Amino acid sequence: MRSLFPVTDLTRTAPDPSGPPIDREWSLDELADAYAYPPDLRADGAGTPWLRANMVSTLDGAAQHDGRSQGISCAADMRIFGTLRGLADVVIAGAETVRLEGYRPTRAREAFAARRAAAGQGPAPAVAVVTGSMDLDFSLPLFTEPPVPTLVVTGAGAPSDRIAAARKAGAEVVIAGEGGRVDPARVVRELGDRGLTRQLTEGGPRLLGQFVAADVLDELCLTVSPMLTAGDAQRIAGGPRVAVPERFFLASLLEEAGFLFTRYRRTDR
């Protein structure tokens, strides 16, 4: 995997942009350094939450193929996917994505154990499922067998029987909205108040669009897949539009086999 950062110099490879190019696979430690969260997120989890998104898109803007992202991904993309999870306190996903992608519990990985311990994190990130309807199968391992309890984030008006079913399965229910609506900005705050400040959302597009519209997304890690799919697949973000487009800057750029692994951050954070 070659680094193209600084972007104007295509011959350098991180982690040391001043060093000579190298032609080998990055180690997980090097990837973890490259994708580290801001240092002001203290070891006790306190501080302002940082919400990062991880998505993949084809050249023509498709975020999925046949309803799933796997078909437009690659092995290097999955290594970065695993690295981002290895750094996070919590992985946030919408209920539809959990169903379509067959989400399972996160797992502790030895490669990140020392780094997580030094940051005051548990051995594996929690999963937070955002759902207004609570239309989830609480008998799945995601809810019954996680290393840390899965969080179900919903509105105050969610069906009481579904809330009871979630709790019976071992999930922690987080109220982050009124009525049947989940407030995306409140999702970030409620999780942050629980010490889950290193936040990672994996979508889907509707949830990411809600975070964008609520002006709470700090960083986007976007894999650009060198594929064309046409069709009517979703973009990486959908839902309400923003009145004024928010400007992000390119923080880093990696390339392997034609796949571009970009990382953008907000200009004001």
PDB file of C-alpha atoms in Angstrom:
ATOM      1  CA  MET A   1       0.000   0.000   0.000  1.00  0.00           C
ATOM      2  CA  ARG A   2       1.514   3.295  -1.090  1.00  0.00           C
ATOM      3  CA  SER A   3       0.798   6.586   0.561  1.00  0.00           C
ATOM      4  CA  LEU A   4       0.079   9.590  -1.609  1.00  0.00           C
ATOM      5  CA  PHE A   5       0.296  12.027   1.280  1.00  0.00           C
ATOM      6  CA  PRO A   6       1.458  14.756   0.956  1.00  0.00           C
ATOM      7  CA  VAL A   7      -0.817  14.579  -2.082  1.00  0.00           C
ATOM      8  CA  THR A   8       1.534  16.646  -4.231  1.00  0.00           C
ATOM      9  CA  ASP A   9       4.283  14.046  -3.844  1.00  0.00           C
ATOM     10  CA  LEU A  10       3.308  10.697  -5.325  1.00  0.00           C
ATOM     11  CA  THR A  11       6.619   8.985  -4.584  1.00  0.00           C
ATOM     12  CA  ARG A  12       6.543   8.881  -0.790  1.00  0.00           C
ATOM     13  CA  THR A  13       5.157   6.241   1.484  1.00  0.00           C
ATOM     14  CA  ALA A  14       3.937   6.832   5.046  1.00  0.00           C
ATOM     15  CA  PRO A  15       4.462   6.537   7.949  1.00  0.00           C
ATOM     16  CA  ASP A  16       7.522   8.675   7.097  1.00  0.00           C
ATOM     17  CA  PRO A  17       6.688  10.872   4.080  1.00  0.00           C
ATOM     18  CA  SER A  18      10.320  12.015   3.900  1.00  0.00           C
ATOM     19  CA  GLY A  19      11.632   8.480   3.504  1.00  0.00           C
ATOM     20  CA  PRO A  20      12.017   6.386   0.378  1.00  0.00           C
ATOM     21  CA  PRO A  21       9.056   4.566  -1.197  1.00  0.00           C
ATOM     22  CA  ILE A  22       8.327   1.073   0.088  1.00  0.00           C
ATOM     23  CA  ASP A  23       6.449  -1.687  -1.704  1.00  0.00           C
ATOM     24  CA  ARG A  24       4.850  -3.818   0.988  1.00  0.00           C
ATOM     25  CA  GLU A  25       1.650  -4.200   2.931  1.00  0.00           C
ATOM     26  CA  TRP A  26       1.241  -1.790   5.802  1.00  0.00           C
ATOM     27  CA  SER A  27       1.244  -3.362   9.240  1.00  0.00           C
ATOM     28  CA  LEU A  28      -1.807  -2.916  11.452  1.00  0.00           C
ATOM     29  CA  ASP A  29       0.309  -0.774  13.790  1.00  0.00           C
ATOM     30  CA  GLU A  30       1.205   1.572  10.937  1.00  0.00           C
ATOM     31  CA  LEU A  31      -2.419   1.796   9.879  1.00  0.00           C
ATOM     32  CA  ALA A  32      -3.467   2.468  13.473  1.00  0.00           C
ATOM     33  CA  ASP A  33      -0.956   5.329  13.665  1.00  0.00           C
ATOM     34  CA  ALA A  34      -2.175   6.729  10.355  1.00  0.00           C
ATOM     35  CA  TYR A  35      -5.831   6.641  11.456  1.00  0.00           C
ATOM     36  CA  ALA A  36      -5.379   7.650  15.098  1.00  0.00           C
ATOM     37  CA  TYR A  37      -8.115   9.704  16.719  1.00  0.00           C
ATOM     38  CA  PRO A  38      -7.245  13.251  17.852  1.00  0.00           C
ATOM     39  CA  PRO A  39      -4.980  13.129  20.925  1.00  0.00           C
ATOM     40  CA  ASP A  40      -7.256  15.327  23.056  1.00  0.00           C
ATOM     41  CA  LEU A  41      -9.657  12.395  23.538  1.00  0.00           C
ATOM     42  CA  ARG A  42      -8.305  11.469  26.949  1.00  0.00           C
ATOM     43  CA  ALA A  43      -7.581   7.955  28.195  1.00  0.00           C
ATOM     44  CA  ASP A  44     -10.634   8.031  30.467  1.00  0.00           C
ATOM     45  CA  GLY A  45     -12.918   8.579  27.476  1.00  0.00           C
ATOM     46  CA  ALA A  46     -13.790  12.104  28.601  1.00  0.00           C
ATOM     47  CA  GLY A  47     -13.928  15.063  26.284  1.00  0.00           C
ATOM     48  CA  THR A  48     -15.822  16.095  23.167  1.00  0.00           C
ATOM     49  CA  PRO A  49     -16.895  13.117  21.031  1.00  0.00           C
ATOM     50  CA  TRP A  50     -15.274  12.673  17.632  1.00  0.00           C
ATOM     51  CA  LEU A  51     -17.556  11.085  15.019  1.00  0.00           C
ATOM     52  CA  ARG A  52     -15.815   9.409  12.124  1.00  0.00           C
ATOM     53  CA  ALA A  53     -17.569   7.654   9.229  1.00  0.00           C
ATOM     54  CA  ASN A  54     -16.189   4.794   7.156  1.00  0.00           C
ATOM     55  CA  MET A  55     -17.783   4.193   3.761  1.00  0.00           C
ATOM     56  CA  VAL A  56     -16.963   2.828   0.318  1.00  0.00           C
ATOM     57  CA  SER A  57     -18.104   4.177  -3.047  1.00  0.00           C
ATOM     58  CA  THR A  58     -17.596   3.231  -6.684  1.00  0.00           C
ATOM     59  CA  LEU A  59     -16.351   5.726  -9.253  1.00  0.00           C
ATOM     60  CA  ASP A  60     -19.949   6.456 -10.238  1.00  0.00           C
ATOM     61  CA  GLY A  61     -21.111   7.007  -6.678  1.00  0.00           C
ATOM     62  CA  ALA A  62     -22.660   3.667  -5.710  1.00  0.00           C
ATOM     63  CA  ALA A  63     -22.317   2.757  -2.032  1.00  0.00           C
ATOM     64  CA  GLN A  64     -23.573  -0.796  -2.579  1.00  0.00           C
ATOM     65  CA  HIS A  65     -23.910  -3.540  -5.169  1.00  0.00           C
ATOM     66  CA  ASP A  66     -26.887  -5.864  -4.868  1.00  0.00           C
ATOM     67  CA  GLY A  67     -27.712  -4.164  -1.593  1.00  0.00           C
ATOM     68  CA  ARG A  68     -24.365  -4.764   0.123  1.00  0.00           C
ATOM     69  CA  SER A  69     -20.989  -3.024   0.234  1.00  0.00           C
ATOM     70  CA  GLN A  70     -18.864  -6.198   0.077  1.00  0.00           C
ATOM     71  CA  GLY A  71     -18.988  -6.431  -3.711  1.00  0.00           C
ATOM     72  CA  ILE A  72     -17.229  -3.079  -4.181  1.00  0.00           C
ATOM     73  CA  SER A  73     -14.660  -3.569  -1.414  1.00  0.00           C
ATOM     74  CA  CYS A  74     -11.260  -5.301  -1.356  1.00  0.00           C
ATOM     75  CA  ALA A  75      -8.829  -6.928   1.087  1.00  0.00           C
ATOM     76  CA  ALA A  76      -7.011  -3.658   1.861  1.00  0.00           C
ATOM     77  CA  ASP A  77     -10.333  -1.925   2.484  1.00  0.00           C
ATOM     78  CA  MET A  78     -11.210  -4.647   4.988  1.00  0.00           C
ATOM     79  CA  ARG A  79      -7.856  -4.164   6.760  1.00  0.00           C
ATOM     80  CA  ILE A  80      -8.644  -0.479   7.194  1.00  0.00           C
ATOM     81  CA  PHE A  81     -12.195  -1.389   8.218  1.00  0.00           C
ATOM     82  CA  GLY A  82     -10.769  -3.617  10.954  1.00  0.00           C
ATOM     83  CA  THR A  83      -8.250  -0.969  12.003  1.00  0.00           C
ATOM     84  CA  LEU A  84     -10.927   1.691  12.395  1.00  0.00           C
ATOM     85  CA  ARG A  85     -12.944  -0.690  14.545  1.00  0.00           C
ATOM     86  CA  GLY A  86      -9.824  -1.509  16.538  1.00  0.00           C
ATOM     87  CA  LEU A  87      -9.435   2.181  17.441  1.00  0.00           C
ATOM     88  CA  ALA A  88     -13.080   2.990  18.220  1.00  0.00           C
ATOM     89  CA  ASP A  89     -14.987   3.031  21.492  1.00  0.00           C
ATOM     90  CA  VAL A  90     -18.261   2.396  19.682  1.00  0.00           C
ATOM     91  CA  VAL A  91     -19.387   1.368  16.201  1.00  0.00           C
ATOM     92  CA  ILE A  92     -22.660   3.054  15.206  1.00  0.00           C
ATOM     93  CA  ALA A  93     -24.911   1.560  12.542  1.00  0.00           C
ATOM     94  CA  GLY A  94     -28.484   1.978  11.390  1.00  0.00           C
ATOM     95  CA  ALA A  95     -30.902  -0.907  11.831  1.00  0.00           C
ATOM     96  CA  GLU A  96     -31.238  -1.470   8.070  1.00  0.00           C
ATOM     97  CA  THR A  97     -27.488  -1.805   7.664  1.00  0.00           C
ATOM     98  CA  VAL A  98     -27.340  -4.210  10.608  1.00  0.00           C
ATOM     99  CA  ARG A  99     -29.955  -6.376   8.902  1.00  0.00           C
ATOM    100  CA  LEU A 100     -28.544  -6.197   5.358  1.00  0.00           C
ATOM    101  CA  GLU A 101     -24.889  -6.650   6.278  1.00  0.00           C
ATOM    102  CA  GLY A 102     -25.551  -9.367   8.870  1.00  0.00           C
ATOM    103  CA  TYR A 103     -23.823  -7.567  11.730  1.00  0.00           C
ATOM    104  CA  ARG A 104     -22.194  -9.715  14.347  1.00  0.00           C
ATOM    105  CA  PRO A 105     -20.547  -8.737  17.654  1.00  0.00           C
ATOM    106  CA  THR A 106     -17.198  -7.011  17.516  1.00  0.00           C
ATOM    107  CA  ARG A 107     -14.254  -9.004  18.825  1.00  0.00           C
ATOM    108  CA  ALA A 108     -11.112  -8.320  20.772  1.00  0.00           C
ATOM    109  CA  ARG A 109      -8.030  -8.402  18.553  1.00  0.00           C
ATOM    110  CA  GLU A 110      -4.566  -8.970  19.919  1.00  0.00           C
ATOM    111  CA  ALA A 111      -3.097  -6.542  17.394  1.00  0.00           C
ATOM    112  CA  PHE A 112      -4.867  -3.638  19.127  1.00  0.00           C
ATOM    113  CA  ALA A 113      -4.843  -4.890  22.729  1.00  0.00           C
ATOM    114  CA  ALA A 114      -1.887  -2.834  24.003  1.00  0.00           C
ATOM    115  CA  ARG A 115      -3.007   0.298  22.168  1.00  0.00           C
ATOM    116  CA  ARG A 116      -6.534   0.031  23.565  1.00  0.00           C
ATOM    117  CA  ALA A 117      -5.295  -0.632  27.086  1.00  0.00           C
ATOM    118  CA  ALA A 118      -3.026   2.428  26.937  1.00  0.00           C
ATOM    119  CA  ALA A 119      -6.000   4.536  25.802  1.00  0.00           C
ATOM    120  CA  GLY A 120      -8.153   3.283  28.686  1.00  0.00           C
ATOM    121  CA  GLN A 121     -10.426   1.342  26.346  1.00  0.00           C
ATOM    122  CA  GLY A 122     -11.968  -2.080  26.817  1.00  0.00           C
ATOM    123  CA  PRO A 123     -10.773  -4.977  24.667  1.00  0.00           C
ATOM    124  CA  ALA A 124     -13.393  -4.431  21.955  1.00  0.00           C
ATOM    125  CA  PRO A 125     -15.696  -1.602  20.852  1.00  0.00           C
ATOM    126  CA  ALA A 126     -19.391  -1.665  21.599  1.00  0.00           C
ATOM    127  CA  VAL A 127     -21.928  -1.683  18.760  1.00  0.00           C
ATOM    128  CA  ALA A 128     -24.719   0.911  18.851  1.00  0.00           C
ATOM    129  CA  VAL A 129     -27.723   0.211  16.620  1.00  0.00           C
ATOM    130  CA  VAL A 130     -29.838   3.270  15.772  1.00  0.00           C
ATOM    131  CA  THR A 131     -33.508   2.437  15.280  1.00  0.00           C
ATOM    132  CA  GLY A 132     -36.763   4.295  15.712  1.00  0.00           C
ATOM    133  CA  SER A 133     -39.015   1.291  15.156  1.00  0.00           C
ATOM    134  CA  MET A 134     -36.945  -1.242  17.157  1.00  0.00           C
ATOM    135  CA  ASP A 135     -37.536  -3.699  14.295  1.00  0.00           C
ATOM    136  CA  LEU A 136     -34.622  -5.954  15.215  1.00  0.00           C
ATOM    137  CA  ASP A 137     -34.145  -9.658  15.904  1.00  0.00           C
ATOM    138  CA  PHE A 138     -32.932  -9.670  19.500  1.00  0.00           C
ATOM    139  CA  SER A 139     -32.145 -13.394  19.371  1.00  0.00           C
ATOM    140  CA  LEU A 140     -29.127 -12.746  17.120  1.00  0.00           C
ATOM    141  CA  PRO A 141     -25.564 -13.024  18.510  1.00  0.00           C
ATOM    142  CA  LEU A 142     -25.132  -9.255  18.127  1.00  0.00           C
ATOM    143  CA  PHE A 143     -27.456  -8.873  21.091  1.00  0.00           C
ATOM    144  CA  THR A 144     -26.988 -12.128  23.003  1.00  0.00           C
ATOM    145  CA  GLU A 145     -23.226 -12.780  22.679  1.00  0.00           C
ATOM    146  CA  PRO A 146     -21.285  -9.496  22.421  1.00  0.00           C
ATOM    147  CA  PRO A 147     -18.060  -8.968  24.403  1.00  0.00           C
ATOM    148  CA  VAL A 148     -19.631  -5.741  25.679  1.00  0.00           C
ATOM    149  CA  PRO A 149     -23.396  -5.099  25.697  1.00  0.00           C
ATOM    150  CA  THR A 150     -24.795  -3.859  22.412  1.00  0.00           C
ATOM    151  CA  LEU A 151     -26.526  -0.495  22.668  1.00  0.00           C
ATOM    152  CA  VAL A 152     -29.899   0.064  21.031  1.00  0.00           C
ATOM    153  CA  VAL A 153     -30.405   3.779  20.419  1.00  0.00           C
ATOM    154  CA  THR A 154     -34.015   4.811  19.956  1.00  0.00           C
ATOM    155  CA  GLY A 155     -36.605   7.481  20.705  1.00  0.00           C
ATOM    156  CA  ALA A 156     -38.605   7.939  23.896  1.00  0.00           C
ATOM    157  CA  GLY A 157     -41.773   6.782  22.113  1.00  0.00           C
ATOM    158  CA  ALA A 158     -40.365   3.433  20.951  1.00  0.00           C
ATOM    159  CA  PRO A 159     -42.688   0.451  21.544  1.00  0.00           C
ATOM    160  CA  SER A 160     -42.373  -0.593  25.187  1.00  0.00           C
ATOM    161  CA  ASP A 161     -42.541  -4.300  24.366  1.00  0.00           C
ATOM    162  CA  ARG A 162     -39.580  -3.945  21.980  1.00  0.00           C
ATOM    163  CA  ILE A 163     -37.598  -2.022  24.594  1.00  0.00           C
ATOM    164  CA  ALA A 164     -38.306  -4.827  27.057  1.00  0.00           C
ATOM    165  CA  ALA A 165     -37.227  -7.438  24.504  1.00  0.00           C
ATOM    166  CA  ALA A 166     -33.962  -5.599  23.872  1.00  0.00           C
ATOM    167  CA  ARG A 167     -33.176  -5.419  27.576  1.00  0.00           C
ATOM    168  CA  LYS A 168     -34.110  -9.056  28.102  1.00  0.00           C
ATOM    169  CA  ALA A 169     -31.595 -10.022  25.387  1.00  0.00           C
ATOM    170  CA  GLY A 170     -28.888  -8.118  27.278  1.00  0.00           C
ATOM    171  CA  ALA A 171     -28.797  -4.916  25.219  1.00  0.00           C
ATOM    172  CA  GLU A 172     -28.552  -1.470  26.778  1.00  0.00           C
ATOM    173  CA  VAL A 173     -31.307   0.852  25.561  1.00  0.00           C
ATOM    174  CA  VAL A 174     -30.274   4.483  25.012  1.00  0.00           C
ATOM    175  CA  ILE A 175     -32.967   7.124  24.553  1.00  0.00           C
ATOM    176  CA  ALA A 176     -31.807   9.780  22.084  1.00  0.00           C
ATOM    177  CA  GLY A 177     -34.922  11.440  20.779  1.00  0.00           C
ATOM    178  CA  GLU A 178     -38.561  12.245  21.349  1.00  0.00           C
ATOM    179  CA  GLY A 179     -41.480  10.159  20.128  1.00  0.00           C
ATOM    180  CA  GLY A 180     -40.418   7.631  17.501  1.00  0.00           C
ATOM    181  CA  ARG A 181     -37.658   9.846  16.112  1.00  0.00           C
ATOM    182  CA  VAL A 182     -33.963   9.518  16.884  1.00  0.00           C
ATOM    183  CA  ASP A 183     -32.055  12.808  17.017  1.00  0.00           C
ATOM    184  CA  PRO A 184     -28.629  12.257  15.382  1.00  0.00           C
ATOM    185  CA  ALA A 185     -26.935  15.028  17.368  1.00  0.00           C
ATOM    186  CA  ARG A 186     -28.297  13.547  20.575  1.00  0.00           C
ATOM    187  CA  VAL A 187     -26.978  10.099  19.569  1.00  0.00           C
ATOM    188  CA  VAL A 188     -23.459  11.554  19.546  1.00  0.00           C
ATOM    189  CA  ARG A 189     -23.983  13.303  22.896  1.00  0.00           C
ATOM    190  CA  GLU A 190     -25.603  10.341  24.667  1.00  0.00           C
ATOM    191  CA  LEU A 191     -22.840   7.965  23.623  1.00  0.00           C
ATOM    192  CA  GLY A 192     -20.195  10.543  24.538  1.00  0.00           C
ATOM    193  CA  ASP A 193     -21.757  10.928  27.984  1.00  0.00           C
ATOM    194  CA  ARG A 194     -21.170   7.200  28.453  1.00  0.00           C
ATOM    195  CA  GLY A 195     -17.463   7.673  27.798  1.00  0.00           C
ATOM    196  CA  LEU A 196     -17.757   6.494  24.184  1.00  0.00           C
ATOM    197  CA  THR A 197     -16.039   9.465  22.586  1.00  0.00           C
ATOM    198  CA  ARG A 198     -14.121   7.696  19.799  1.00  0.00           C
ATOM    199  CA  GLN A 199     -17.119   7.109  17.586  1.00  0.00           C
ATOM    200  CA  LEU A 200     -17.219   5.284  14.258  1.00  0.00           C
ATOM    201  CA  THR A 201     -20.291   5.073  12.059  1.00  0.00           C
ATOM    202  CA  GLU A 202     -20.482   2.562   9.226  1.00  0.00           C
ATOM    203  CA  GLY A 203     -23.778   3.901   7.905  1.00  0.00           C
ATOM    204  CA  GLY A 204     -25.836   3.065   6.141  1.00  0.00           C
ATOM    205  CA  PRO A 205     -26.437   5.952   3.791  1.00  0.00           C
ATOM    206  CA  ARG A 206     -29.586   7.163   5.523  1.00  0.00           C
ATOM    207  CA  LEU A 207     -27.944   7.312   8.949  1.00  0.00           C
ATOM    208  CA  LEU A 208     -24.832   8.999   7.557  1.00  0.00           C
ATOM    209  CA  GLY A 209     -27.038  11.543   5.801  1.00  0.00           C
ATOM    210  CA  GLN A 210     -28.724  12.326   9.096  1.00  0.00           C
ATOM    211  CA  PHE A 211     -25.373  12.874  10.810  1.00  0.00           C
ATOM    212  CA  VAL A 212     -24.276  15.160   7.960  1.00  0.00           C
ATOM    213  CA  ALA A 213     -27.509  17.167   8.065  1.00  0.00           C
ATOM    214  CA  ALA A 214     -27.188  17.511  11.861  1.00  0.00           C
ATOM    215  CA  ASP A 215     -23.660  18.931  11.411  1.00  0.00           C
ATOM    216  CA  VAL A 216     -22.040  16.408  13.767  1.00  0.00           C
ATOM    217  CA  LEU A 217     -19.723  14.489  11.414  1.00  0.00           C
ATOM    218  CA  ASP A 218     -16.065  15.294  12.102  1.00  0.00           C
ATOM    219  CA  GLU A 219     -14.281  12.958   9.690  1.00  0.00           C
ATOM    220  CA  LEU A 220     -15.003  10.787   6.656  1.00  0.00           C
ATOM    221  CA  CYS A 221     -12.852   7.801   5.738  1.00  0.00           C
ATOM    222  CA  LEU A 222     -13.946   7.039   2.182  1.00  0.00           C
ATOM    223  CA  THR A 223     -12.674   4.193   0.047  1.00  0.00           C
ATOM    224  CA  VAL A 224     -13.014   4.985  -3.656  1.00  0.00           C
ATOM    225  CA  SER A 225     -13.418   1.697  -5.496  1.00  0.00           C
ATOM    226  CA  PRO A 226     -12.142   1.588  -9.121  1.00  0.00           C
ATOM    227  CA  MET A 227     -15.442   0.111 -10.326  1.00  0.00           C
ATOM    228  CA  LEU A 228     -18.477   1.270 -12.272  1.00  0.00           C
ATOM    229  CA  THR A 229     -21.875  -0.206 -11.481  1.00  0.00           C
ATOM    230  CA  ALA A 230     -24.508   2.158 -12.977  1.00  0.00           C
ATOM    231  CA  GLY A 231     -27.959   1.184 -11.743  1.00  0.00           C
ATOM    232  CA  ASP A 232     -29.817   2.905  -8.943  1.00  0.00           C
ATOM    233  CA  ALA A 233     -27.676   2.045  -5.914  1.00  0.00           C
ATOM    234  CA  GLN A 234     -27.651   4.479  -3.002  1.00  0.00           C
ATOM    235  CA  ARG A 235     -24.959   7.108  -2.510  1.00  0.00           C
ATOM    236  CA  ILE A 236     -22.920   6.986   0.698  1.00  0.00           C
ATOM    237  CA  ALA A 237     -25.248   9.571   2.287  1.00  0.00           C
ATOM    238  CA  GLY A 238     -28.940  10.185   1.732  1.00  0.00           C
ATOM    239  CA  GLY A 239     -31.820  11.967   3.373  1.00  0.00           C
ATOM    240  CA  PRO A 240     -32.195  15.681   4.090  1.00  0.00           C
ATOM    241  CA  ARG A 241     -29.889  18.056   2.245  1.00  0.00           C
ATOM    242  CA  VAL A 242     -27.763  20.672   3.954  1.00  0.00           C
ATOM    243  CA  ALA A 243     -28.464  24.324   3.163  1.00  0.00           C
ATOM    244  CA  VAL A 244     -24.787  25.106   2.617  1.00  0.00           C
ATOM    245  CA  PRO A 245     -22.320  22.330   1.713  1.00  0.00           C
ATOM    246  CA  GLU A 246     -19.832  21.686   4.518  1.00  0.00           C
ATOM    247  CA  ARG A 247     -16.180  21.893   3.460  1.00  0.00           C
ATOM    248  CA  PHE A 248     -13.766  19.116   4.481  1.00  0.00           C
ATOM    249  CA  PHE A 249     -10.016  18.976   3.862  1.00  0.00           C
ATOM    250  CA  LEU A 250      -7.967  15.987   2.745  1.00  0.00           C
ATOM    251  CA  ALA A 251      -6.024  14.673   5.740  1.00  0.00           C
ATOM    252  CA  SER A 252      -4.461  11.605   4.103  1.00  0.00           C
ATOM    253  CA  LEU A 253      -4.623   9.487   0.978  1.00  0.00           C
ATOM    254  CA  LEU A 254      -3.464   5.914   0.410  1.00  0.00           C
ATOM    255  CA  GLU A 255      -3.606   3.776  -2.716  1.00  0.00           C
ATOM    256  CA  GLU A 256      -3.480   0.070  -3.462  1.00  0.00           C
ATOM    257  CA  ALA A 257      -4.435  -1.754  -6.662  1.00  0.00           C
ATOM    258  CA  GLY A 258      -6.370   1.270  -7.894  1.00  0.00           C
ATOM    259  CA  PHE A 259      -8.387   1.663  -4.683  1.00  0.00           C
ATOM    260  CA  LEU A 260      -8.027   5.061  -3.009  1.00  0.00           C
ATOM    261  CA  PHE A 261      -8.317   5.253   0.768  1.00  0.00           C
ATOM    262  CA  THR A 262      -9.118   8.853   1.608  1.00  0.00           C
ATOM    263  CA  ARG A 263      -9.547  10.573   4.958  1.00  0.00           C
ATOM    264  CA  TYR A 264     -11.247  13.955   5.119  1.00  0.00           C
ATOM    265  CA  ARG A 265     -11.714  16.185   8.162  1.00  0.00           C
ATOM    266  CA  ARG A 266     -13.861  19.222   8.745  1.00  0.00           C
ATOM    267  CA  THR A 267     -12.039  22.478   8.186  1.00  0.00           C
ATOM    268  CA  ASP A 268     -13.295  23.976  11.468  1.00  0.00           C
ATOM    269  CA  ARG A 269     -12.260  21.142  13.814  1.00  0.00           C
TER     270      ARG A 269
END
